[in-house]
mmCIF file with all atom_site columns, C-alpha atoms in Angstrom:
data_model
loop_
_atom_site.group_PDB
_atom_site.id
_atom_site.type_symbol
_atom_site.label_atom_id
_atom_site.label_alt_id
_atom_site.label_comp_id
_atom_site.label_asym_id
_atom_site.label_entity_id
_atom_site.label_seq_id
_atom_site.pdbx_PDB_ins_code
_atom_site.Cartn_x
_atom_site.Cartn_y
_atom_site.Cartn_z
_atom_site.occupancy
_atom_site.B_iso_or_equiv
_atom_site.pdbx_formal_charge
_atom_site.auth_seq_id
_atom_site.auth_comp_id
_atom_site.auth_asym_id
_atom_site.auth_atom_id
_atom_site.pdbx_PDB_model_num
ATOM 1   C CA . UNK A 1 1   ? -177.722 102.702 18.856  1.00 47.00 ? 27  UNK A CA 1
ATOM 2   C CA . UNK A 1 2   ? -176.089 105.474 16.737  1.00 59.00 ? 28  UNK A CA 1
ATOM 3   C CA . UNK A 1 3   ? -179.042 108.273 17.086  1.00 69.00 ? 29  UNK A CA 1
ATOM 4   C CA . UNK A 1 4   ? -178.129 109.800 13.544  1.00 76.00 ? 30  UNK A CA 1
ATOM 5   C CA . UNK A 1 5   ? -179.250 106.783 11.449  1.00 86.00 ? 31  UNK A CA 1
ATOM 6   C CA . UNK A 1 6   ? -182.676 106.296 12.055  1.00 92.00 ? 32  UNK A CA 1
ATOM 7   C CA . UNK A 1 7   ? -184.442 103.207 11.040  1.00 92.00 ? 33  UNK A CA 1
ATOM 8   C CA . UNK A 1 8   ? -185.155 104.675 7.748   1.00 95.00 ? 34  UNK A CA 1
ATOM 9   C CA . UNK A 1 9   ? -181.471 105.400 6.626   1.00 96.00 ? 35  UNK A CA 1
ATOM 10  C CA . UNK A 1 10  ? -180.448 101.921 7.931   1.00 95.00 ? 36  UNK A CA 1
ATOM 11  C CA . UNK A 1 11  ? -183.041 100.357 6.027   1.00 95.00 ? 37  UNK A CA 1
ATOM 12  C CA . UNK A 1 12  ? -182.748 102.031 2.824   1.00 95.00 ? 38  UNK A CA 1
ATOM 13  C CA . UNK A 1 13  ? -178.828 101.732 2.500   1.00 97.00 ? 39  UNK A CA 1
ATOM 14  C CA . UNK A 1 14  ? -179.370 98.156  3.219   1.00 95.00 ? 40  UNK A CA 1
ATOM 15  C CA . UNK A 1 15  ? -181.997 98.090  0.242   1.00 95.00 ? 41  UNK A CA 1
ATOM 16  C CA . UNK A 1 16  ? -179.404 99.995  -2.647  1.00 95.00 ? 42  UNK A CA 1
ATOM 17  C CA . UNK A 1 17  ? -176.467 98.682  -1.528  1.00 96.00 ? 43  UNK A CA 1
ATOM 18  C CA . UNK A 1 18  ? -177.417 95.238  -2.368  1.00 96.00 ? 44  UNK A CA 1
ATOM 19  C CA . UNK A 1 19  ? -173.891 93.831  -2.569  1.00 95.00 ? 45  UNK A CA 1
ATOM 20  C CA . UNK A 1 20  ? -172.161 91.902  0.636   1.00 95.00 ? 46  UNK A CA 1
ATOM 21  C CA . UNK A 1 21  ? -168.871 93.318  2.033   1.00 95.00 ? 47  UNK A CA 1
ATOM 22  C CA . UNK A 1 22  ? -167.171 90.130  1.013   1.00 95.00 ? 48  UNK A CA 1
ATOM 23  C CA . UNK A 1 23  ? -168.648 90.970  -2.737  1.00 95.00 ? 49  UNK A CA 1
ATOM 24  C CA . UNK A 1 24  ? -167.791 94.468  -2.416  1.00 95.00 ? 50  UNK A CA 1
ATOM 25  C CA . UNK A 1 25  ? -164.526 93.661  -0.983  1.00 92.00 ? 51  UNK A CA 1
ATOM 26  C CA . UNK A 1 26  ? -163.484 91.980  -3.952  1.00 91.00 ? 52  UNK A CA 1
ATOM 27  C CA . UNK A 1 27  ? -165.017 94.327  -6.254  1.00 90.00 ? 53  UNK A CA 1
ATOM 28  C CA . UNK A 1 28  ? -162.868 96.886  -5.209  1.00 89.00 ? 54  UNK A CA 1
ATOM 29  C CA . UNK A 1 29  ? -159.781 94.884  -5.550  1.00 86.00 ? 55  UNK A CA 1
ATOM 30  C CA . UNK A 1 30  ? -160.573 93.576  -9.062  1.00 82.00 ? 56  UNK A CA 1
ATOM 31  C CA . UNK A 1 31  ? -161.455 97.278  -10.005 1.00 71.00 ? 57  UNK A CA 1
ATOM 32  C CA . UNK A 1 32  ? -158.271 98.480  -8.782  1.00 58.00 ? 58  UNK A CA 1
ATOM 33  C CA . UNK A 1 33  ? -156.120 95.955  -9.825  1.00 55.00 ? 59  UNK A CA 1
ATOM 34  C CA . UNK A 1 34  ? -153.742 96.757  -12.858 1.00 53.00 ? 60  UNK A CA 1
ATOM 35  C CA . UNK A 1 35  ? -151.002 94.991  -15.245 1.00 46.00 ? 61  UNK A CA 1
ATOM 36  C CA . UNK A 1 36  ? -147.923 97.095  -14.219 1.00 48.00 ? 62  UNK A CA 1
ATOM 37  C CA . UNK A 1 37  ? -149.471 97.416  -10.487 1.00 47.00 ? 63  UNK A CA 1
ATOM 38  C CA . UNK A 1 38  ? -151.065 95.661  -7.495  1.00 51.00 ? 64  UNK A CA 1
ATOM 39  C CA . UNK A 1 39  ? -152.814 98.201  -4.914  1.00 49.00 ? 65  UNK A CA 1
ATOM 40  C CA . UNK A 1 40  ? -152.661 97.201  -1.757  1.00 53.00 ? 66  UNK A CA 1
ATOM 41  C CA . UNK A 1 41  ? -156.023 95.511  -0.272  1.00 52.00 ? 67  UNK A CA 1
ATOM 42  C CA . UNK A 1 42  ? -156.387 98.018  2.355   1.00 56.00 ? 68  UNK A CA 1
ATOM 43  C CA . UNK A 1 43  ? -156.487 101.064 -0.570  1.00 50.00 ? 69  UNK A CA 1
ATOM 44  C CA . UNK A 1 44  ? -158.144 99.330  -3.080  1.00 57.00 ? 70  UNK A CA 1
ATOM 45  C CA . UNK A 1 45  ? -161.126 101.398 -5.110  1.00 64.00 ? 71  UNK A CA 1
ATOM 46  C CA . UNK A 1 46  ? -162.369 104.127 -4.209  1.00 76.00 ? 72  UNK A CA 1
ATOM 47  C CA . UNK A 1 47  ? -162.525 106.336 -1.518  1.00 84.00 ? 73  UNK A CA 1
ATOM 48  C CA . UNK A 1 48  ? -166.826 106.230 -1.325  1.00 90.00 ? 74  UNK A CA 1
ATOM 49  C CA . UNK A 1 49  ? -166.106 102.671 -2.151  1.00 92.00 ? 75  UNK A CA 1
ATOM 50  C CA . UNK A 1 50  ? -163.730 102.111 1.082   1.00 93.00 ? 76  UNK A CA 1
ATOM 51  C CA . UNK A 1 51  ? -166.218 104.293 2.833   1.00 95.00 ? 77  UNK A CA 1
ATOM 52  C CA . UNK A 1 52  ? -168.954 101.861 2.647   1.00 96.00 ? 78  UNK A CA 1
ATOM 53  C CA . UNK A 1 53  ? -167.365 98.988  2.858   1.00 96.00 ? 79  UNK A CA 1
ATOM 54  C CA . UNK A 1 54  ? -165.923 100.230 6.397   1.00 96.00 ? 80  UNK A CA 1
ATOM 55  C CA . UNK A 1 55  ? -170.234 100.737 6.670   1.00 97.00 ? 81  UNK A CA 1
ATOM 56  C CA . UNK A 1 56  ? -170.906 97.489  5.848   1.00 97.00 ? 82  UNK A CA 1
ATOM 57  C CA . UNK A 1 57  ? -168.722 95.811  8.770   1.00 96.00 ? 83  UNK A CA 1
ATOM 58  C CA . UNK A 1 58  ? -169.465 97.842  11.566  1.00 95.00 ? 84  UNK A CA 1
ATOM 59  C CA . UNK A 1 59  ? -172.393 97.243  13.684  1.00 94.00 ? 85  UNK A CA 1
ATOM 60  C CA . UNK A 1 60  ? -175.038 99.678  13.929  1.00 94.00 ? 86  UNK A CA 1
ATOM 61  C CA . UNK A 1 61  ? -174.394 100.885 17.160  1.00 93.00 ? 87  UNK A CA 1
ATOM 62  C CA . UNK A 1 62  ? -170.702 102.328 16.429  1.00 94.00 ? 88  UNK A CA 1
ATOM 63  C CA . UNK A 1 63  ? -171.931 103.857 13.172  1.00 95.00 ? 89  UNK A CA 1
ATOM 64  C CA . UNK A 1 64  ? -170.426 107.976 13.404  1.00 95.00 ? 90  UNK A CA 1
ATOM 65  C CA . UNK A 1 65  ? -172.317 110.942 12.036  1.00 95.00 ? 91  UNK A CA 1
ATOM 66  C CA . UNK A 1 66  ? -169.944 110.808 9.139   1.00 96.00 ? 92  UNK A CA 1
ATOM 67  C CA . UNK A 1 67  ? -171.262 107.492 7.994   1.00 96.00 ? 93  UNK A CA 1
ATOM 68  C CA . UNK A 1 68  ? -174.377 108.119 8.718   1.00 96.00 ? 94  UNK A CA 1
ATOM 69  C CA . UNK A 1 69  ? -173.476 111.381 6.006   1.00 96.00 ? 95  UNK A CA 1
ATOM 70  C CA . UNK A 1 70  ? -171.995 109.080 3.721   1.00 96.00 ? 96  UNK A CA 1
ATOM 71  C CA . UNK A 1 71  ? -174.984 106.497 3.869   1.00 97.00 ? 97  UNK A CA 1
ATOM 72  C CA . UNK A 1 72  ? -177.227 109.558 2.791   1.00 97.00 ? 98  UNK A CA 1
ATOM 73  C CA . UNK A 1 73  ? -174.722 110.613 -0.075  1.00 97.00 ? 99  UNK A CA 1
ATOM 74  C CA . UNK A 1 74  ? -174.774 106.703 -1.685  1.00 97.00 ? 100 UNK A CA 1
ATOM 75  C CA . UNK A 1 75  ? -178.606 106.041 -1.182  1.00 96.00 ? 101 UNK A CA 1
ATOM 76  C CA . UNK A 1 76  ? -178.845 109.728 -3.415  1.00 96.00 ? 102 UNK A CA 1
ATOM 77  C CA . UNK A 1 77  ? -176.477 108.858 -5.911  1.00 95.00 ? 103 UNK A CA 1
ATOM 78  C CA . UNK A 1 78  ? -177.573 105.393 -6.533  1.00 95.00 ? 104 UNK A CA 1
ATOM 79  C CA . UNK A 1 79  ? -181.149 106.166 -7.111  1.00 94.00 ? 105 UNK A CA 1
ATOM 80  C CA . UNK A 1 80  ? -180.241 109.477 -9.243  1.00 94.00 ? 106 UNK A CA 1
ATOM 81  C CA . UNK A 1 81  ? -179.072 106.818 -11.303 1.00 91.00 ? 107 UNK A CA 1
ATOM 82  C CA . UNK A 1 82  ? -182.067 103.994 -10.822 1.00 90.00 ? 108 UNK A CA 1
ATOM 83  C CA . UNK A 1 83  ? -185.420 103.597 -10.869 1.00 81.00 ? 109 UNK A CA 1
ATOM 84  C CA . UNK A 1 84  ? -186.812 103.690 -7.437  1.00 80.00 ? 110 UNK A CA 1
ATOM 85  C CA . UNK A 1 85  ? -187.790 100.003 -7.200  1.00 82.00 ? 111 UNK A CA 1
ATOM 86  C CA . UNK A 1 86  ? -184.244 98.919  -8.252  1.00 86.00 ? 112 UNK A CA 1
ATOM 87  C CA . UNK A 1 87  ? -185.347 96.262  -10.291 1.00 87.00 ? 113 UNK A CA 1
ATOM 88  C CA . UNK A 1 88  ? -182.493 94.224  -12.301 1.00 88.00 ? 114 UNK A CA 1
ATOM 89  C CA . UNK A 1 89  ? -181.516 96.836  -15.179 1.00 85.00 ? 115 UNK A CA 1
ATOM 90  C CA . UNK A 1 90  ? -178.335 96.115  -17.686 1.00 84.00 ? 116 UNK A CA 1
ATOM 91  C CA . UNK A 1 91  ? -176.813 98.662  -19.334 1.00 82.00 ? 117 UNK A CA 1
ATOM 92  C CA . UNK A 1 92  ? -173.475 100.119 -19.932 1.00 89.00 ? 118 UNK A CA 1
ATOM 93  C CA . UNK A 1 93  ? -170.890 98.250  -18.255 1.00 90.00 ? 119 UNK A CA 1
ATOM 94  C CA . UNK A 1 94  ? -168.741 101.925 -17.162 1.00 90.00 ? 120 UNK A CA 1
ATOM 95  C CA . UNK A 1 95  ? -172.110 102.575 -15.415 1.00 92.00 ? 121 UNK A CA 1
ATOM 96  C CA . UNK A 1 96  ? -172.588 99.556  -13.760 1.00 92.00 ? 122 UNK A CA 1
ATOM 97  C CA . UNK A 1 97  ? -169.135 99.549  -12.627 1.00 90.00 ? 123 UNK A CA 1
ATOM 98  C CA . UNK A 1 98  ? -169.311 102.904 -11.433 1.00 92.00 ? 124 UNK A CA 1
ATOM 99  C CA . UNK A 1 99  ? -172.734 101.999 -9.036  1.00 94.00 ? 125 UNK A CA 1
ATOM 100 C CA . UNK A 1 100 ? -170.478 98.672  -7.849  1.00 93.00 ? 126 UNK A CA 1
ATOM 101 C CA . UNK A 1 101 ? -168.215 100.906 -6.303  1.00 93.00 ? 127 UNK A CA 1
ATOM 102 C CA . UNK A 1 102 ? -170.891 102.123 -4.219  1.00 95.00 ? 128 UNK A CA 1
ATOM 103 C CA . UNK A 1 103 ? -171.972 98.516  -3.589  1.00 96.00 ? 129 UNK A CA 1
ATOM 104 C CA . UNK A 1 104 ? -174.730 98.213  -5.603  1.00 95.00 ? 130 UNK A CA 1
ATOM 105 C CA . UNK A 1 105 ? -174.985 95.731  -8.290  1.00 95.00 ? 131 UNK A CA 1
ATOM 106 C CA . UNK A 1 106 ? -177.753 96.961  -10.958 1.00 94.00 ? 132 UNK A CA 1
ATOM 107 C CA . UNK A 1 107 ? -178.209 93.272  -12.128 1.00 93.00 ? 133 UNK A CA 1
ATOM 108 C CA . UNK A 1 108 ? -178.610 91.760  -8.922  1.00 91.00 ? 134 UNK A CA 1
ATOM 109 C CA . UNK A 1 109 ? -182.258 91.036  -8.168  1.00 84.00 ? 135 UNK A CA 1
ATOM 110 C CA . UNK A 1 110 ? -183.836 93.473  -4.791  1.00 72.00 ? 136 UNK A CA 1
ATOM 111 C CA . UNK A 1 111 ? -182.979 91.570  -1.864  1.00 65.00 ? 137 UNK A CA 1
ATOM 112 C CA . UNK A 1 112 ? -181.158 89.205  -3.439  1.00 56.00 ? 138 UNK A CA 1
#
């Protein structure tokens, strides 16, 4: 097992980012994807967004410090911008866009 995510890291990434890697996967894609333009599947959304996506399929064990990094940076980011119990919240579509691309859904029931 990758010693630098702890149970506690794995666990609460798994609870914010509450949206599959299929789901994210084509979340990225439909983000990216523009009239005059088609990005290719492999570049589509963002960088954070590729980042834990990449997350999402490996296994535990082969996770790197630098995901382990990145884990920390979208479980802080996500609930700067929830409430702790991530309880199904609309609001601004920009800003609920902007979480999806960190694979979290704000409509999406916890555990869902």
């Amino acid at each position: 097992m990758a010693e630098h995510v702890d149970d506690a890291l794995w666990n609460e990434f798994h609870r914010v980012v509450n949206m599959t890697s299929r789901e994210l996967e084509d979340w990225l894609r439909t983000d990216s994807a523009d009239v005059d333009a088609e990005v290719e599947p492999d570049h589509a959304g963002t960088p954070n967004g590729r980042e834990v996506l990449a997350i999402l399929r490996k296994r535990r064990a082969d996770l790197t410090t630098e995901d382990a990094d990145c884990m920390r940076r979208v479980v802080d980011r996500v609930l700067s911008q929830r409430r702790e119990d991530l309880e199904p919240t609309a609001g601004q579509a920009a800003w609920r866009h902007k979480l999806m691309r960190l694979g979290h859904d704000p409509l999406k029931p916890v555990g869902a």
